[in-house]
mmCIF file of C-alpha atoms and ligand atoms in Angstrom:
data_model
loop_
_atom_site.group_PDB
_atom_site.id
_atom_site.type_symbol
_atom_site.label_atom_id
_atom_site.label_comp_id
_atom_site.label_asym_id
_atom_site.label_seq_id
_atom_site.Cartn_x
_atom_site.Cartn_y
_atom_site.Cartn_z
ATOM 1 C CA MET S 1 51.030 26.174 -74.923
ATOM 2 C CA GLU S 2 50.453 22.567 -74.103
ATOM 3 C CA THR S 3 48.283 21.778 -71.133
ATOM 4 C CA ASN S 4 49.666 19.185 -68.821
ATOM 5 C CA THR S 5 46.772 16.856 -67.998
ATOM 6 C CA GLN S 6 49.024 14.221 -66.480
ATOM 7 C CA SER S 7 49.588 15.954 -63.194
ATOM 8 C CA PHE S 8 45.834 15.798 -62.574
ATOM 9 C CA SER S 9 44.514 12.426 -61.525
ATOM 10 C CA SER S 10 40.802 12.152 -62.130
ATOM 11 C CA TRP S 11 38.504 12.710 -59.168
ATOM 12 C CA ASN S 12 37.013 9.308 -59.742
ATOM 13 C CA ASP S 13 40.398 7.596 -59.332
ATOM 14 C CA GLN S 14 40.943 9.504 -56.092
ATOM 15 C CA ILE S 15 37.611 8.359 -54.708
ATOM 16 C CA LEU S 16 38.178 4.764 -55.736
ATOM 17 C CA SER S 17 41.607 4.702 -54.176
ATOM 18 C CA GLU S 18 40.261 6.027 -50.872
ATOM 19 C CA LEU S 19 37.561 3.366 -50.892
ATOM 20 C CA LEU S 20 40.176 0.712 -51.555
ATOM 21 C CA SER S 21 42.278 1.944 -48.691
ATOM 22 C CA ALA S 22 39.240 1.835 -46.373
ATOM 23 C CA ARG S 23 38.731 -1.784 -47.396
ATOM 24 C CA GLU S 24 42.366 -2.604 -46.722
ATOM 25 C CA ARG S 25 42.176 -1.078 -43.256
ATOM 26 C CA GLU S 26 38.963 -3.018 -42.428
ATOM 27 C CA ARG S 27 37.092 0.263 -42.324
ATOM 28 C CA PHE S 28 34.821 -0.232 -45.281
ATOM 29 C CA ARG S 29 31.146 0.105 -44.378
ATOM 30 C CA LYS S 30 28.103 -1.350 -46.051
ATOM 31 C CA ILE S 31 24.411 -0.752 -45.411
ATOM 32 C CA PRO S 32 22.810 -4.030 -44.231
ATOM 33 C CA ASN S 33 19.922 -5.325 -46.277
ATOM 34 C CA ILE S 34 17.140 -5.477 -43.678
ATOM 35 C CA GLU S 35 13.899 -7.001 -44.891
ATOM 36 C CA TYR S 36 11.638 -6.724 -41.855
ATOM 37 C CA ARG S 37 11.653 -5.935 -38.167
ATOM 38 C CA ARG S 38 9.445 -7.568 -35.523
ATOM 39 C CA GLY S 39 10.095 -6.932 -31.861
ATOM 40 C CA ALA S 40 13.832 -7.235 -31.347
ATOM 41 C CA ARG S 41 14.061 -9.573 -34.321
ATOM 42 C CA LEU S 42 14.885 -8.616 -37.869
ATOM 43 C CA ALA S 43 15.825 -10.301 -41.103
ATOM 44 C CA ILE S 44 19.042 -9.557 -42.939
ATOM 45 C CA ASP S 45 19.536 -11.192 -46.334
ATOM 46 C CA GLY S 46 16.833 -13.739 -45.501
ATOM 47 C CA ARG S 47 18.270 -14.676 -42.084
ATOM 48 C CA GLU S 48 16.352 -13.813 -38.927
ATOM 49 C CA VAL S 49 18.534 -12.485 -36.126
ATOM 50 C CA ILE S 50 17.963 -10.893 -32.723
ATOM 51 C CA SER S 51 19.141 -7.330 -32.621
ATOM 52 C CA PHE S 52 21.196 -6.262 -29.631
ATOM 53 C CA CYS S 53 22.367 -3.048 -31.249
ATOM 54 C CA GLY S 54 19.393 -0.706 -31.594
ATOM 55 C CA ASN S 55 18.572 2.415 -29.599
ATOM 56 C CA ASP S 56 14.855 1.682 -29.331
ATOM 57 C CA TYR S 57 15.302 1.104 -25.609
ATOM 58 C CA LEU S 58 11.623 0.734 -24.754
ATOM 59 C CA GLY S 59 10.396 -0.632 -28.066
ATOM 60 C CA LEU S 60 8.250 2.472 -28.532
ATOM 61 C CA SER S 61 8.860 2.494 -32.305
ATOM 62 C CA GLN S 62 6.556 -0.523 -32.379
ATOM 63 C CA HIS S 63 4.203 0.334 -29.536
ATOM 64 C CA GLU S 64 0.546 -0.114 -30.563
ATOM 65 C CA GLU S 65 -0.620 3.186 -29.084
ATOM 66 C CA VAL S 66 2.258 5.147 -30.635
ATOM 67 C CA LYS S 67 1.680 3.551 -34.043
ATOM 68 C CA ARG S 68 -2.060 4.174 -33.913
ATOM 69 C CA THR S 69 -1.510 7.834 -32.974
ATOM 70 C CA PHE S 70 0.952 8.227 -35.835
ATOM 71 C CA GLN S 71 -1.448 6.690 -38.369
ATOM 72 C CA GLU S 72 -4.394 8.793 -37.272
ATOM 73 C CA ALA S 73 -2.359 11.994 -37.271
ATOM 74 C CA ALA S 74 -1.038 11.226 -40.761
ATOM 75 C CA LYS S 75 -4.582 10.651 -41.968
ATOM 76 C CA GLN S 76 -5.577 14.021 -40.641
ATOM 77 C CA HIS S 77 -2.485 16.141 -41.342
ATOM 78 C CA GLY S 78 -0.798 14.407 -44.257
ATOM 79 C CA VAL S 79 2.805 13.305 -44.535
ATOM 80 C CA GLY S 80 5.264 16.146 -45.067
ATOM 81 C CA SER S 81 4.979 19.448 -43.207
ATOM 82 C CA GLY S 82 5.394 21.516 -46.364
ATOM 83 C CA ALA S 83 8.080 23.989 -45.297
ATOM 84 C CA ALA S 84 10.346 25.147 -42.508
ATOM 85 C CA ARG S 85 8.758 26.225 -39.219
ATOM 86 C CA LEU S 86 9.174 29.962 -39.855
ATOM 87 C CA ILE S 87 7.445 29.719 -43.255
ATOM 88 C CA MET S 88 4.335 27.520 -42.955
ATOM 89 C CA GLY S 89 5.686 24.201 -41.615
ATOM 90 C CA SER S 90 4.574 24.772 -38.036
ATOM 91 C CA SER S 91 1.427 23.515 -36.319
ATOM 92 C CA SER S 92 -0.219 23.397 -32.931
ATOM 93 C CA ILE S 93 1.137 19.834 -32.638
ATOM 94 C CA HIS S 94 4.740 21.052 -33.004
ATOM 95 C CA GLN S 95 4.031 23.633 -30.337
ATOM 96 C CA ALA S 96 2.361 21.153 -28.010
ATOM 97 C CA LEU S 97 5.372 18.850 -28.300
ATOM 98 C CA GLU S 98 7.789 21.705 -27.599
ATOM 99 C CA THR S 99 5.791 22.684 -24.523
ATOM 100 C CA LYS S 100 5.811 19.085 -23.311
ATOM 101 C CA LEU S 101 9.546 18.612 -23.930
ATOM 102 C CA ALA S 102 10.339 21.810 -22.016
ATOM 103 C CA GLU S 103 8.156 20.578 -19.169
ATOM 104 C CA ILE S 104 9.778 17.149 -18.868
ATOM 105 C CA LYS S 105 13.246 18.704 -19.013
ATOM 106 C CA ASN S 106 12.318 21.328 -16.404
ATOM 107 C CA LYS S 107 13.249 24.187 -18.756
ATOM 108 C CA GLU S 108 11.245 27.215 -19.871
ATOM 109 C CA LYS S 109 11.081 26.394 -23.571
ATOM 110 C CA SER S 110 12.232 23.992 -26.228
ATOM 111 C CA VAL S 111 12.646 23.987 -29.997
ATOM 112 C CA LEU S 112 12.442 21.037 -32.390
ATOM 113 C CA TYR S 113 15.000 20.086 -35.024
ATOM 114 C CA SER S 114 14.647 17.476 -37.752
ATOM 115 C CA THR S 115 17.160 15.165 -36.027
ATOM 116 C CA GLY S 116 19.270 15.059 -32.885
ATOM 117 C CA TYR S 117 22.309 15.464 -35.104
ATOM 118 C CA LEU S 118 20.964 18.773 -36.368
ATOM 119 C CA ALA S 119 20.044 19.861 -32.846
ATOM 120 C CA ASN S 120 23.687 19.551 -31.743
ATOM 121 C CA VAL S 121 24.996 21.203 -34.894
ATOM 122 C CA GLY S 122 22.349 23.889 -34.528
ATOM 123 C CA VAL S 123 22.868 24.732 -30.863
ATOM 124 C CA LEU S 124 26.669 24.868 -30.920
ATOM 125 C CA SER S 125 27.025 26.704 -34.220
ATOM 126 C CA ALA S 126 24.528 29.327 -33.042
ATOM 127 C CA LEU S 127 25.706 29.823 -29.459
ATOM 128 C CA ALA S 128 29.457 29.874 -30.169
ATOM 129 C CA GLY S 129 31.455 31.946 -32.608
ATOM 130 C CA ARG S 130 35.016 32.886 -33.528
ATOM 131 C CA ASP S 131 35.699 34.737 -30.262
ATOM 132 C CA ASP S 132 34.536 31.855 -28.067
ATOM 133 C CA VAL S 133 35.903 28.577 -26.738
ATOM 134 C CA ILE S 134 34.129 25.242 -26.559
ATOM 135 C CA VAL S 135 35.467 22.856 -23.902
ATOM 136 C CA MET S 136 34.218 19.302 -24.369
ATOM 137 C CA ASP S 137 34.705 15.688 -23.327
ATOM 138 C CA LYS S 138 36.902 13.705 -25.708
ATOM 139 C CA LEU S 139 34.197 11.096 -26.339
ATOM 140 C CA CYS S 140 31.463 13.507 -27.408
ATOM 141 C CA HIS S 141 29.326 12.432 -30.356
ATOM 142 C CA ALA S 142 30.224 13.353 -33.948
ATOM 143 C CA SER S 143 27.322 15.804 -34.108
ATOM 144 C CA ILE S 144 28.835 17.781 -31.200
ATOM 145 C CA ILE S 145 32.237 17.780 -32.862
ATOM 146 C CA ASP S 146 30.705 18.903 -36.156
ATOM 147 C CA GLY S 147 28.681 21.649 -34.463
ATOM 148 C CA ALA S 148 31.779 22.863 -32.633
ATOM 149 C CA ARG S 149 33.783 22.972 -35.855
ATOM 150 C CA LEU S 150 31.052 24.754 -37.743
ATOM 151 C CA SER S 151 30.820 27.408 -35.023
ATOM 152 C CA GLY S 152 34.357 28.586 -35.788
ATOM 153 C CA ALA S 153 35.093 28.706 -32.039
ATOM 154 C CA THR S 154 38.349 27.450 -30.534
ATOM 155 C CA VAL S 155 37.778 23.851 -29.440
ATOM 156 C CA ARG S 156 39.515 22.332 -26.407
ATOM 157 C CA VAL S 157 39.018 18.680 -25.535
ATOM 158 C CA PHE S 158 39.540 17.100 -22.123
ATOM 159 C CA PRO S 159 40.183 13.358 -21.646
ATOM 160 C CA HIS S 160 37.024 11.331 -21.093
ATOM 161 C CA LEU S 161 35.434 12.144 -17.692
ATOM 162 C CA ASN S 162 38.674 13.812 -16.563
ATOM 163 C CA TYR S 163 37.308 16.912 -14.864
ATOM 164 C CA SER S 164 40.586 18.041 -13.324
ATOM 165 C CA THR S 165 42.028 18.454 -16.819
ATOM 166 C CA CYS S 166 38.786 20.125 -17.820
ATOM 167 C CA GLU S 167 39.309 22.604 -15.005
ATOM 168 C CA ALA S 168 42.927 23.202 -15.994
ATOM 169 C CA ILE S 169 41.731 24.039 -19.506
ATOM 170 C CA LEU S 170 38.985 26.343 -18.216
ATOM 171 C CA LYS S 171 41.515 28.257 -16.081
ATOM 172 C CA ASN S 172 43.166 29.463 -19.264
ATOM 173 C CA THR S 173 40.117 30.676 -21.099
ATOM 174 C CA SER S 174 39.657 34.187 -19.722
ATOM 175 C CA ARG S 175 40.648 35.782 -23.035
ATOM 176 C CA PHE S 176 37.590 34.362 -24.777
ATOM 177 C CA ARG S 177 34.295 36.210 -25.038
ATOM 178 C CA ARG S 178 32.288 33.163 -23.974
ATOM 179 C CA ARG S 179 33.010 29.647 -22.656
ATOM 180 C CA LEU S 180 30.789 26.723 -23.632
ATOM 181 C CA LEU S 181 31.148 23.574 -21.553
ATOM 182 C CA VAL S 182 29.783 20.539 -23.410
ATOM 183 C CA SER S 183 29.218 16.926 -22.379
ATOM 184 C CA GLU S 184 26.910 14.028 -23.010
ATOM 185 C CA THR S 185 25.017 12.564 -20.072
ATOM 186 C CA VAL S 186 25.221 8.922 -21.196
ATOM 187 C CA PHE S 187 28.141 8.415 -23.589
ATOM 188 C CA SER S 188 26.872 6.721 -26.702
ATOM 189 C CA MET S 189 29.774 4.354 -27.335
ATOM 190 C CA ASP S 190 30.869 3.577 -23.768
ATOM 191 C CA GLY S 191 27.556 3.638 -21.929
ATOM 192 C CA ASP S 192 29.128 5.429 -18.989
ATOM 193 C CA VAL S 193 27.717 8.576 -17.445
ATOM 194 C CA ALA S 194 29.089 12.088 -16.930
ATOM 195 C CA ASN S 195 29.380 13.533 -13.433
ATOM 196 C CA LEU S 196 26.875 16.344 -13.873
ATOM 197 C CA GLU S 197 27.415 17.724 -10.338
ATOM 198 C CA GLU S 198 31.107 18.203 -11.046
ATOM 199 C CA LEU S 199 30.409 19.757 -14.445
ATOM 200 C CA ILE S 200 27.909 22.120 -12.821
ATOM 201 C CA ARG S 201 30.535 23.156 -10.279
ATOM 202 C CA LEU S 202 32.930 23.961 -13.159
ATOM 203 C CA LYS S 203 30.213 25.742 -15.109
ATOM 204 C CA GLN S 204 29.490 27.955 -12.124
ATOM 205 C CA GLN S 205 33.094 28.618 -11.171
ATOM 206 C CA TYR S 206 34.183 29.529 -14.709
ATOM 207 C CA ASP S 207 30.952 31.139 -15.832
ATOM 208 C CA CYS S 208 30.290 28.769 -18.730
ATOM 209 C CA LEU S 209 27.279 28.224 -20.911
ATOM 210 C CA PHE S 210 26.638 24.556 -20.115
ATOM 211 C CA VAL S 211 25.271 22.290 -22.856
ATOM 212 C CA VAL S 212 24.450 18.620 -22.236
ATOM 213 C CA ASP S 213 23.433 16.046 -24.792
ATOM 214 C CA ASP S 214 20.939 13.691 -23.168
ATOM 215 C CA ALA S 215 20.281 11.608 -26.311
ATOM 216 C CA HIS S 216 20.655 8.296 -24.475
ATOM 217 C CA GLY S 217 19.158 9.495 -21.200
ATOM 218 C CA LEU S 218 15.597 10.077 -22.382
ATOM 219 C CA GLY S 219 13.486 6.979 -21.781
ATOM 220 C CA VAL S 220 16.215 5.447 -19.661
ATOM 221 C CA LEU S 221 17.409 7.591 -16.740
ATOM 222 C CA GLY S 222 16.031 10.217 -14.404
ATOM 223 C CA PRO S 223 12.573 10.777 -12.955
ATOM 224 C CA LYS S 224 10.061 8.680 -14.934
ATOM 225 C CA GLY S 225 12.744 8.053 -17.541
ATOM 226 C CA MET S 226 12.715 11.707 -18.598
ATOM 227 C CA GLY S 227 16.486 11.916 -18.837
ATOM 228 C CA ALA S 228 19.645 12.223 -16.782
ATOM 229 C CA ALA S 229 19.434 16.023 -16.573
ATOM 230 C CA ALA S 230 15.667 16.210 -16.030
ATOM 231 C CA ASP S 231 15.778 16.425 -12.244
ATOM 232 C CA LYS S 232 14.879 19.992 -11.253
ATOM 233 C CA ASN S 233 18.043 20.601 -9.218
ATOM 234 C CA ILE S 234 20.231 19.694 -12.159
ATOM 235 C CA ALA S 235 18.036 21.093 -14.906
ATOM 236 C CA GLU S 236 18.083 24.614 -13.527
ATOM 237 C CA LYS S 237 21.877 24.695 -13.813
ATOM 238 C CA VAL S 238 22.068 23.287 -17.328
ATOM 239 C CA ASP S 239 21.689 26.045 -19.923
ATOM 240 C CA ALA S 240 20.790 23.904 -22.925
ATOM 241 C CA VAL S 241 19.712 20.262 -22.976
ATOM 242 C CA VAL S 242 19.908 18.513 -26.339
ATOM 243 C CA GLY S 243 17.692 15.505 -26.876
ATOM 244 C CA THR S 244 16.483 13.169 -29.554
ATOM 245 C CA LEU S 245 13.072 11.691 -30.273
ATOM 246 C CA SER S 246 14.746 8.917 -32.264
ATOM 247 C CA LYS S 247 16.073 6.643 -29.534
ATOM 248 C CA GLY S 248 14.151 6.051 -26.298
ATOM 249 C CA LEU S 249 11.003 7.565 -27.825
ATOM 250 C CA GLY S 250 11.183 5.419 -30.967
ATOM 251 C CA CYS S 251 10.305 8.275 -33.353
ATOM 252 C CA ILE S 252 12.529 10.722 -35.255
ATOM 253 C CA GLY S 253 13.644 14.261 -34.545
ATOM 254 C CA GLY S 254 15.696 16.274 -32.081
ATOM 255 C CA PHE S 255 15.259 19.220 -29.761
ATOM 256 C CA VAL S 256 16.991 21.746 -27.541
ATOM 257 C CA ALA S 257 15.449 22.808 -24.227
ATOM 258 C CA GLY S 258 16.597 25.936 -22.392
ATOM 259 C CA SER S 259 15.623 29.363 -21.178
ATOM 260 C CA GLU S 260 13.215 31.468 -23.174
ATOM 261 C CA ALA S 261 16.122 33.623 -24.342
ATOM 262 C CA ILE S 262 18.203 30.672 -25.565
ATOM 263 C CA VAL S 263 15.289 29.134 -27.438
ATOM 264 C CA GLU S 264 14.374 32.481 -29.036
ATOM 265 C CA TYR S 265 18.014 32.909 -30.001
ATOM 266 C CA LEU S 266 18.035 29.489 -31.712
ATOM 267 C CA VAL S 267 14.798 30.232 -33.555
ATOM 268 C CA ASN S 268 16.416 33.403 -34.888
ATOM 269 C CA PHE S 269 20.012 32.354 -35.506
ATOM 270 C CA SER S 270 20.298 28.553 -35.733
ATOM 271 C CA ARG S 271 20.570 27.706 -39.400
ATOM 272 C CA PRO S 272 19.667 23.976 -39.150
ATOM 273 C CA PHE S 273 16.415 25.102 -37.507
ATOM 274 C CA ILE S 274 15.706 27.940 -39.942
ATOM 275 C CA PHE S 275 16.594 26.256 -43.231
ATOM 276 C CA ALA S 276 15.368 22.662 -42.854
ATOM 277 C CA THR S 277 11.806 21.533 -43.455
ATOM 278 C CA SER S 278 10.137 20.852 -40.122
ATOM 279 C CA LEU S 279 9.181 17.440 -38.782
ATOM 280 C CA PRO S 280 5.890 15.975 -40.021
ATOM 281 C CA PRO S 281 3.067 16.819 -37.573
ATOM 282 C CA ALA S 282 2.242 13.097 -37.346
ATOM 283 C CA VAL S 283 5.747 12.412 -36.032
ATOM 284 C CA CYS S 284 5.265 15.091 -33.368
ATOM 285 C CA GLN S 285 1.924 13.586 -32.373
ATOM 286 C CA ALA S 286 3.552 10.138 -32.160
ATOM 287 C CA ALA S 287 6.343 11.552 -29.980
ATOM 288 C CA LEU S 288 3.708 13.023 -27.644
ATOM 289 C CA ALA S 289 2.082 9.591 -27.434
ATOM 290 C CA ALA S 290 5.474 7.979 -26.770
ATOM 291 C CA LEU S 291 6.108 10.457 -23.940
ATOM 292 C CA GLU S 292 2.752 9.583 -22.445
ATOM 293 C CA VAL S 293 3.553 5.873 -22.528
ATOM 294 C CA LEU S 294 6.923 6.597 -20.962
ATOM 295 C CA GLU S 295 5.335 8.611 -18.178
ATOM 296 C CA LYS S 296 2.660 6.060 -17.357
ATOM 297 C CA ASP S 297 4.163 2.676 -18.107
ATOM 298 C CA GLU S 298 6.578 2.077 -15.280
ATOM 299 C CA PRO S 299 6.573 -1.724 -15.844
ATOM 300 C CA LEU S 300 7.906 -1.088 -19.353
ATOM 301 C CA ARG S 301 10.867 0.867 -17.960
ATOM 302 C CA ASN S 302 11.382 -1.819 -15.333
ATOM 303 C CA ARG S 303 11.503 -4.441 -18.077
ATOM 304 C CA LEU S 304 14.312 -2.525 -19.795
ATOM 305 C CA TRP S 305 16.326 -2.427 -16.555
ATOM 306 C CA ALA S 306 15.636 -6.082 -15.810
ATOM 307 C CA ASN S 307 17.071 -6.845 -19.257
ATOM 308 C CA VAL S 308 20.108 -4.643 -18.596
ATOM 309 C CA HIS S 309 20.823 -6.533 -15.375
ATOM 310 C CA ARG S 310 20.204 -9.848 -17.012
ATOM 311 C CA SER S 311 22.791 -9.224 -19.723
ATOM 312 C CA ALA S 312 25.238 -7.946 -17.104
ATOM 313 C CA GLY S 313 24.771 -11.307 -15.351
ATOM 314 C CA ILE S 314 25.447 -13.184 -18.582
ATOM 315 C CA LEU S 315 28.673 -11.259 -19.151
ATOM 316 C CA GLU S 316 29.693 -11.914 -15.563
ATOM 317 C CA THR S 317 29.132 -15.656 -16.041
ATOM 318 C CA LEU S 318 31.311 -15.549 -19.148
ATOM 319 C CA GLY S 319 34.108 -13.911 -17.191
ATOM 320 C CA VAL S 320 33.497 -10.552 -18.789
ATOM 321 C CA GLY S 321 32.924 -8.580 -15.593
ATOM 322 C CA ALA S 322 31.015 -5.433 -16.396
ATOM 323 C CA ASN S 323 30.364 -2.145 -14.706
ATOM 324 C CA VAL S 324 26.945 -1.740 -16.209
ATOM 325 C CA LEU S 325 25.310 1.655 -15.742
ATOM 326 C CA THR S 326 23.037 1.976 -18.747
ATOM 327 C CA PRO S 327 21.562 -0.156 -21.563
ATOM 328 C CA ILE S 328 24.768 0.455 -23.573
ATOM 329 C CA ILE S 329 27.465 -2.122 -22.805
ATOM 330 C CA PRO S 330 30.742 -2.000 -24.734
ATOM 331 C CA ILE S 331 32.822 -5.155 -25.090
ATOM 332 C CA ILE S 332 36.222 -3.811 -26.124
ATOM 333 C CA LEU S 333 38.174 -6.140 -28.408
ATOM 334 C CA GLY S 334 40.923 -3.860 -29.724
ATOM 335 C CA SER S 335 41.579 -4.252 -33.422
ATOM 336 C CA GLU S 336 39.067 -3.602 -36.159
ATOM 337 C CA LYS S 337 39.562 -7.148 -37.347
ATOM 338 C CA ALA S 338 38.807 -8.713 -33.947
ATOM 339 C CA ALA S 339 35.619 -6.683 -33.585
ATOM 340 C CA LEU S 340 34.476 -7.496 -37.118
ATOM 341 C CA GLU S 341 35.153 -11.200 -36.709
ATOM 342 C CA ALA S 342 33.343 -11.331 -33.383
ATOM 343 C CA SER S 343 30.363 -9.520 -34.878
ATOM 344 C CA GLN S 344 30.325 -11.934 -37.832
ATOM 345 C CA GLY S 345 30.582 -14.941 -35.490
ATOM 346 C CA LEU S 346 27.598 -13.722 -33.482
ATOM 347 C CA TYR S 347 25.620 -13.066 -36.636
ATOM 348 C CA GLU S 348 26.118 -16.655 -37.720
ATOM 349 C CA LYS S 349 24.643 -17.699 -34.377
ATOM 350 C CA GLY S 350 21.606 -15.462 -34.880
ATOM 351 C CA VAL S 351 22.677 -12.425 -32.850
ATOM 352 C CA LEU S 352 23.190 -8.980 -34.345
ATOM 353 C CA ILE S 353 25.683 -6.815 -32.485
ATOM 354 C CA SER S 354 27.534 -4.411 -34.685
ATOM 355 C CA ALA S 355 31.255 -3.834 -34.555
ATOM 356 C CA ILE S 356 32.062 -0.224 -33.728
ATOM 357 C CA ARG S 357 35.337 0.903 -35.245
ATOM 358 C CA PRO S 358 37.349 4.045 -35.800
ATOM 359 C CA PRO S 359 36.595 6.784 -36.608
ATOM 360 C CA THR S 360 33.493 6.278 -34.419
ATOM 361 C CA VAL S 361 35.742 5.193 -31.511
ATOM 362 C CA PRO S 362 39.499 5.746 -30.898
ATOM 363 C CA ALA S 363 42.044 3.425 -32.565
ATOM 364 C CA ASN S 364 42.573 0.059 -30.823
ATOM 365 C CA THR S 365 39.281 0.294 -28.953
ATOM 366 C CA SER S 366 37.158 -1.398 -31.604
ATOM 367 C CA ARG S 367 34.337 -3.124 -29.871
ATOM 368 C CA LEU S 368 31.034 -4.861 -29.820
ATOM 369 C CA ARG S 369 28.428 -2.424 -28.612
ATOM 370 C CA LEU S 370 25.684 -4.394 -26.910
ATOM 371 C CA THR S 371 22.448 -2.517 -26.279
ATOM 372 C CA LEU S 372 19.333 -3.686 -24.485
ATOM 373 C CA SER S 373 15.673 -3.062 -25.053
ATOM 374 C CA ALA S 374 12.456 -3.798 -23.196
ATOM 375 C CA LEU S 375 11.602 -5.831 -26.316
ATOM 376 C CA HIS S 376 14.136 -8.572 -25.514
ATOM 377 C CA THR S 377 12.616 -11.832 -24.283
ATOM 378 C CA ASP S 378 13.878 -14.758 -22.202
ATOM 379 C CA ALA S 379 14.521 -16.732 -25.388
ATOM 380 C CA ASP S 380 16.572 -13.837 -26.775
ATOM 381 C CA PHE S 381 18.885 -13.946 -23.753
ATOM 382 C CA LEU S 382 19.414 -17.701 -24.060
ATOM 383 C CA THR S 383 20.489 -17.171 -27.660
ATOM 384 C CA LEU S 384 22.713 -14.250 -26.655
ATOM 385 C CA GLU S 385 24.455 -16.270 -23.955
ATOM 386 C CA SER S 386 25.126 -19.260 -26.153
ATOM 387 C CA ALA S 387 26.332 -17.096 -29.062
ATOM 388 C CA LEU S 388 28.694 -15.067 -26.871
ATOM 389 C CA SER S 389 30.115 -18.162 -25.196
ATOM 390 C CA CYS S 390 31.135 -19.531 -28.613
ATOM 391 C CA LEU S 391 33.258 -16.519 -29.525
ATOM 392 C CA PRO S 392 36.977 -17.275 -29.546
ATOM 393 C CA GLU S 393 37.606 -13.681 -28.435
ATOM 394 C CA ILE S 394 35.476 -14.215 -25.327
ATOM 395 C CA LYS S 395 36.995 -17.632 -24.618
ATOM 396 C CA ALA S 396 40.520 -16.242 -24.794
ATOM 397 C CA LYS S 397 39.711 -13.421 -22.410
ATOM 398 C CA GLU S 398 37.903 -15.812 -20.101
ATOM 399 C CA LYS S 399 41.026 -17.918 -19.795
ATOM 400 C CA ILE S 400 43.308 -15.080 -18.787
ATOM 401 C CA GLY S 401 40.563 -13.594 -16.641
ATOM 402 C CA GLU S 402 40.953 -10.166 -18.145
ATOM 403 C CA ASN S 403 38.223 -7.679 -17.541
ATOM 404 C CA PHE S 404 37.601 -6.189 -20.930
ATOM 405 C CA VAL S 405 34.316 -4.502 -20.460
ATOM 406 C CA LYS S 406 34.788 -0.849 -19.716
HETATM 407 C C1 PLP D 501 22.335 9.464 -31.803
HETATM 408 C C2 PLP D 501 22.942 10.627 -31.138
HETATM 409 C C3 PLP D 501 22.688 11.919 -31.588
HETATM 410 C C4 PLP D 501 21.924 12.184 -32.843
HETATM 411 O O1 PLP D 501 20.572 11.957 -32.703
HETATM 412 P P1 PLP D 501 19.702 11.552 -33.982
HETATM 413 O O2 PLP D 501 18.324 11.862 -33.574
HETATM 414 O O3 PLP D 501 19.956 10.119 -34.238
HETATM 415 O O4 PLP D 501 20.172 12.399 -35.127
HETATM 416 C C5 PLP D 501 23.220 12.969 -30.866
HETATM 417 N N1 PLP D 501 23.970 12.764 -29.778
HETATM 418 C C6 PLP D 501 24.251 11.528 -29.330
HETATM 419 C C7 PLP D 501 25.087 11.352 -28.115
HETATM 420 C C8 PLP D 501 23.760 10.418 -30.010
HETATM 421 O O5 PLP D 501 24.074 9.191 -29.593
#
């Protein structure tokens, strides 16, 4: 018998054709070649630009005290942790950080993950299963979506911040064993903020396990910058708070804070916790130092907010009225092409603001995602203003007076 090889196209051709199609749809992505980073400035392909697209809101990744702590801890404890936590990759530093994170989040306990991404995947895939339903905001982060999928639970999505639809969905979930209600505090691509009081009301009325992702809240919102859900009155009604050490704290890693039972459950059943090598102890020590800076250095947090308000003022002047609630400010341009061209235009003027495109955001909402940091200086804002005012996309909108900041 003759084998028919023609009906099989090679896997390599399939991959190449998908890449080509991504290019044709302006969705091809490339890792930028970054040579150094100093303050909010960095060099890409030999050109120095000011970054307005990082998540290092307080500049703690470059803070002298945090760096010194990291170096000293690495000298003492080495680089890698050697294994997963349950084997031999734990230390008193991991435990001290978990105690501290639980304390700032007003929860009984917390558990570390290697990244925030893994924390979301880990908490949802452990706490939900085939007999359960996960009800979540449409704009939740990819790591929440991936965790929900991996859990095998039924997933129901409500339109962004639309809590009446959320309630309508919850009304029809009595056949499930367990209901998980999931939202971010600060939404990573829109910079707007969930109504936690309303979500808590729904959680209580429909007896849900309530999970919030506070990745962009830590360092930015709440008492002493400890996060949007850190206030005691809110914290006691949130069952699991997911956080990251990688953004406002300028380090790397993620965590989940919750009751003793939830944290013990994760330690026993959450595969991304069990099967990944733990964070380096030096990273945990650096995160502790970053938390201390955050707690004590109120002027640093004030500088971040002064910079947020300053950029809001610049956008206002340019006719791009903005409802600015957080250091994340989206400038919606629509098509992938428009966002890419605007980003390229800014880059040529020395400003780095990346274009955010589908699948990260919904179709036709491609945007510039402007983020602020305490590291930005007066000179940086002058450059930002002049670069933005040169953009044809901004000029066009200015003329018709359209408000295109969400
Ligand atoms: C960045 C982010 C994460 C993932 O955190 P990492 O520490 O970067 O892996 C999770 N949730 C949200 C909302 C995020 O923006």
